[in-house]
Short mmCIF file of C-alpha atoms in Angstrom, two decimals:
data_model
loop_
_atom_site.label_atom_id
_atom_site.label_comp_id
_atom_site.label_asym_id
_atom_site.label_seq_id
_atom_site.Cartn_x
_atom_site.Cartn_y
_atom_site.Cartn_z
CA UNK A 1 107.56 165.11 149.44
CA UNK A 2 105.41 162.27 150.69
CA UNK A 3 104.35 159.41 148.51
CA UNK A 4 100.68 158.70 148.02
CA UNK A 5 98.90 155.46 148.72
CA UNK A 6 99.44 152.76 151.26
CA UNK A 7 102.91 152.22 152.66
CA UNK A 8 104.76 149.10 151.59
CA UNK A 9 103.60 146.34 153.92
CA UNK A 10 105.77 143.48 152.77
CA UNK A 11 108.95 142.66 150.87
CA UNK A 12 110.07 140.39 148.08
CA UNK A 13 111.72 138.16 150.68
CA UNK A 14 108.56 137.84 152.79
CA UNK A 15 106.53 136.93 149.72
CA UNK A 16 109.09 134.33 148.64
CA UNK A 17 109.21 132.73 152.09
CA UNK A 18 105.41 132.55 152.30
CA UNK A 19 105.10 131.22 148.75
CA UNK A 20 107.73 128.53 149.29
CA UNK A 21 105.94 127.40 152.47
CA UNK A 22 102.71 127.05 150.50
CA UNK A 23 104.46 125.33 147.58
CA UNK A 24 105.98 122.81 150.01
CA UNK A 25 102.62 122.16 151.69
CA UNK A 26 100.32 122.05 148.66
CA UNK A 27 102.50 121.76 145.57
CA UNK A 28 103.30 124.55 143.16
CA UNK A 29 100.32 124.09 140.85
CA UNK A 30 97.75 124.05 143.67
CA UNK A 31 98.82 127.45 145.04
CA UNK A 32 97.33 130.63 143.58
CA UNK A 33 98.50 134.22 143.79
CA UNK A 34 95.43 134.79 145.97
CA UNK A 35 96.66 132.09 148.37
CA UNK A 36 100.08 133.75 148.55
CA UNK A 37 98.57 137.20 149.08
CA UNK A 38 96.41 135.87 151.92
CA UNK A 39 99.42 134.14 153.50
CA UNK A 40 101.40 137.37 153.42
CA UNK A 41 98.44 139.49 154.49
CA UNK A 42 98.22 141.74 151.46
CA UNK A 43 95.83 142.12 148.55
CA UNK A 44 96.44 140.43 145.23
CA UNK A 45 97.07 143.79 143.57
CA UNK A 46 99.84 144.49 146.04
CA UNK A 47 101.36 141.10 145.37
CA UNK A 48 101.42 141.81 141.63
CA UNK A 49 103.50 144.91 142.33
CA UNK A 50 106.26 142.62 143.53
CA UNK A 51 105.94 139.70 141.10
CA UNK A 52 104.24 139.68 137.71
CA UNK A 53 103.19 136.05 138.08
CA UNK A 54 103.47 133.05 140.36
CA UNK A 55 106.10 131.66 137.98
CA UNK A 56 108.37 134.61 138.77
CA UNK A 57 108.46 133.93 142.51
CA UNK A 58 110.87 130.95 142.45
CA UNK A 59 113.31 133.12 140.46
CA UNK A 60 113.28 135.87 143.11
CA UNK A 61 114.37 139.33 141.99
CA UNK A 62 115.87 137.90 138.85
CA UNK A 63 116.68 141.16 137.05
CA UNK A 64 118.68 142.33 140.08
CA UNK A 65 120.33 138.92 140.25
CA UNK A 66 121.42 139.23 136.63
CA UNK A 67 122.80 142.70 137.30
CA UNK A 68 124.85 141.13 140.11
CA UNK A 69 126.02 138.41 137.71
CA UNK A 70 127.19 141.08 135.25
CA UNK A 71 129.13 142.76 138.06
CA UNK A 72 130.72 139.44 139.06
CA UNK A 73 131.88 138.78 135.51
CA UNK A 74 133.09 142.36 135.07
CA UNK A 75 135.18 142.03 138.23
CA UNK A 76 137.19 139.12 136.83
CA UNK A 77 140.82 140.07 136.11
CA UNK A 78 141.39 140.88 132.45
CA UNK A 79 144.42 138.57 132.35
CA UNK A 80 142.40 135.58 133.58
CA UNK A 81 141.74 133.16 130.70
CA UNK A 82 138.20 133.67 129.46
CA UNK A 83 137.02 130.12 130.18
CA UNK A 84 138.29 130.47 133.76
CA UNK A 85 136.66 133.88 134.20
CA UNK A 86 133.29 132.52 133.07
CA UNK A 87 133.62 129.45 135.30
CA UNK A 88 134.58 131.50 138.36
CA UNK A 89 131.73 133.88 137.60
CA UNK A 90 129.22 131.02 137.52
CA UNK A 91 130.62 129.71 140.81
CA UNK A 92 130.35 133.09 142.52
CA UNK A 93 126.86 133.54 141.12
CA UNK A 94 125.89 130.36 142.95
CA UNK A 95 127.23 131.40 146.35
CA UNK A 96 124.37 131.96 148.77
CA UNK A 97 124.34 132.27 152.56
CA UNK A 98 123.66 128.96 154.29
CA UNK A 99 120.71 130.54 156.09
CA UNK A 100 119.07 132.00 152.95
CA UNK A 101 115.32 131.50 152.96
CA UNK A 102 114.23 129.95 150.73
CA UNK A 103 117.47 128.08 150.33
CA UNK A 104 119.25 127.94 146.99
CA UNK A 105 118.67 124.18 146.98
CA UNK A 106 114.89 124.61 147.52
CA UNK A 107 114.76 127.27 144.83
CA UNK A 108 116.64 125.13 142.29
CA UNK A 109 114.60 122.04 143.19
CA UNK A 110 111.39 123.91 142.44
CA UNK A 111 112.74 125.44 139.22
CA UNK A 112 114.20 122.21 137.84
CA UNK A 113 111.54 119.74 138.99
CA UNK A 114 108.27 121.58 138.42
CA UNK A 115 106.90 120.88 134.94
CA UNK A 116 104.61 123.93 135.09
CA UNK A 117 107.68 126.18 135.39
CA UNK A 118 109.64 124.85 132.44
CA UNK A 119 108.39 127.26 129.76
CA UNK A 120 108.94 130.26 132.04
CA UNK A 121 112.34 128.91 133.05
CA UNK A 122 113.39 128.77 129.41
CA UNK A 123 112.96 132.56 129.26
CA UNK A 124 114.99 133.04 132.44
CA UNK A 125 117.72 130.70 131.21
CA UNK A 126 117.94 132.70 127.97
CA UNK A 127 118.52 135.88 129.96
CA UNK A 128 121.17 134.13 132.12
CA UNK A 129 122.96 132.82 129.01
CA UNK A 130 122.78 136.32 127.58
CA UNK A 131 124.77 137.74 130.49
CA UNK A 132 127.58 135.30 129.75
CA UNK A 133 127.37 135.99 126.01
CA UNK A 134 127.66 139.74 126.69
CA UNK A 135 130.79 139.18 128.78
CA UNK A 136 132.41 136.83 126.29
CA UNK A 137 131.60 139.18 123.42
CA UNK A 138 133.10 142.16 125.23
CA UNK A 139 136.29 140.25 125.99
CA UNK A 140 136.67 139.01 122.41
CA UNK A 141 135.48 142.07 120.52
CA UNK A 142 132.42 140.26 119.18
CA UNK A 143 128.68 140.85 119.28
CA UNK A 144 126.72 139.02 122.02
CA UNK A 145 124.65 137.23 119.38
CA UNK A 146 127.71 135.96 117.49
CA UNK A 147 128.08 132.21 117.53
CA UNK A 148 130.93 131.84 120.03
CA UNK A 149 129.48 134.03 122.80
CA UNK A 150 126.10 132.31 122.41
CA UNK A 151 127.76 128.90 122.51
CA UNK A 152 129.71 129.75 125.67
CA UNK A 153 126.48 130.92 127.32
CA UNK A 154 124.66 127.74 126.35
CA UNK A 155 127.50 125.43 127.41
CA UNK A 156 127.84 127.28 130.71
CA UNK A 157 124.15 126.78 131.40
CA UNK A 158 124.35 123.09 130.48
CA UNK A 159 127.25 122.43 132.86
CA UNK A 160 125.54 124.42 135.63
CA UNK A 161 122.25 122.54 135.22
CA UNK A 162 124.14 119.21 135.23
CA UNK A 163 125.79 120.25 138.50
CA UNK A 164 122.45 121.39 139.97
CA UNK A 165 120.83 118.07 139.12
CA UNK A 166 123.65 116.11 140.77
CA UNK A 167 123.46 118.44 143.77
CA UNK A 168 119.72 117.93 144.15
CA UNK A 169 120.17 114.16 143.94
CA UNK A 170 122.67 114.11 146.82
CA UNK A 171 121.84 116.16 149.92
CA UNK A 172 125.46 115.94 151.07
CA UNK A 173 126.95 117.17 147.80
CA UNK A 174 128.78 120.48 147.53
CA UNK A 175 127.54 122.64 144.66
CA UNK A 176 130.86 124.45 144.16
CA UNK A 177 132.68 121.12 143.85
CA UNK A 178 130.10 119.85 141.38
CA UNK A 179 130.38 123.01 139.28
CA UNK A 180 134.17 122.48 139.24
CA UNK A 181 133.78 118.82 138.31
CA UNK A 182 131.30 119.55 135.51
CA UNK A 183 133.55 122.24 134.03
CA UNK A 184 136.72 120.14 134.32
CA UNK A 185 134.98 117.07 132.95
CA UNK A 186 133.78 118.94 129.90
CA UNK A 187 137.22 120.44 129.26
CA UNK A 188 138.84 116.99 129.59
CA UNK A 189 136.25 115.51 127.25
CA UNK A 190 136.82 118.18 124.61
CA UNK A 191 140.61 117.92 124.84
CA UNK A 192 140.87 114.14 124.74
CA UNK A 193 138.12 113.01 122.38
#
C-alpha cells in the first residue's frame, strides 16, 4: 500500500542542523519557522510536522529522548543503590557522540542561556524530572507524585543543571566529571552539615 502525499524530504536532524546554524548567525529570537523552512528547503507546513514550534527544536526529539532515559534507568541493576542508579542514569543520558550535530554543548548553551526558551524549558524539565520520579517510585513502591520521588527528580535536575552551567563556562571541562562532582558534593554536604 503506498502512502499519499509528498515523500518525506527532510529529517529531524537536518532541521536541527539548519536551525542551529541560523540561531548562531542571527540569534534565536530573530529566526522564524519560515526562515528555518526556507533554509531546509521545505514549506512551513512540512516543518510543523516535525516540530510543533521553534522552541521545540533545541530539545530535539524530546519524547524519544525521554523514552531512552526510561530505558537507561530500567537497565540499572536492581541491587544498585537507588541514588547510584539515578546518578548513573543521568550520566548515561548525557553521553553523546563527539561528532553530534548540533553538539550537546551547543544544545545546552541555547537551552540554558536563551531567555525566550525558559518557559518552554520549564515544561521539558518537568517531564525529565518525571522520568526520574517514575523510576524512584517503582523501586520504592511509591507513586511518582509522592514527595520522595518528586524530590529526587528535582534534586537530580538541579545537580545536572549546575554541572551543565560549569561545563558551559569552561570549554575544557568534562561533563561526566562535573556530573560526578555535583552529585558527590551534594551527598557530602547532606552527610556533613
